[in-house]
Amino acid sequence: RFFLSIFIIISILVPQSLNSHIAKAASFPAVPQALSLTPEVVDPNTGQASLNSIVVDQEGIPHIAYFDPIDGSPIFQGLMYATKYMDTWYREEVDENGGSTPSIALDSAGIVHIAYYDQTNGDLRYATPLEPDGWDIQTIDSVGNVGASPSLVFDPGDQPHIAYLDL
């Protein structure tokens, strides 16, 4: 797999099958010409969600984490999660508190994990889904102003690793 992140605005994941998915926040003329892209509205209820992260599972289903802005302001009201099933996008709120720069990844079982910066408290947070619904939200680091621009990956042993800024 090849993962390319452009200016933290557009995340592109190109699986081996060469099917492409883009989480797009704004117009960006430098998208590679070789990709075949069809824009889709993921959340018609949001303003201009400009901070997002995308991952595509083994079945080709996209999963997107993004923040829902408050009337176009730089303050974000909630962490959102969206996935597509049978041509329909399903959305849910993960964390109602504001924040920014999510990073989404899947473990080997295909379970969604999201690392993100809680800009209200200056903390690194981590969310995983609960059964049958809801999310388990943990503060991973809260010493100082930490957690901006996280990058979440899983190693071959299925352990999460997060790189982030300590402001």
PDB file of C-alpha atoms in Angstrom, residues 31 81 86 117 125:
ATOM      1  CA  VAL A  31      -4.005  15.759  -7.393  1.00  0.00           C
ATOM      2  CA  TYR A  81     -16.641   9.208  11.931  1.00  0.00           C
ATOM      3  CA  MET A  86     -23.873  -0.194  -0.037  1.00  0.00           C
ATOM      4  CA  TYR A 117      -5.731  16.531  19.361  1.00  0.00           C
ATOM      5  CA  ARG A 125      -6.852  11.598  22.771  1.00  0.00           C
TER       6      ARG A 125
END
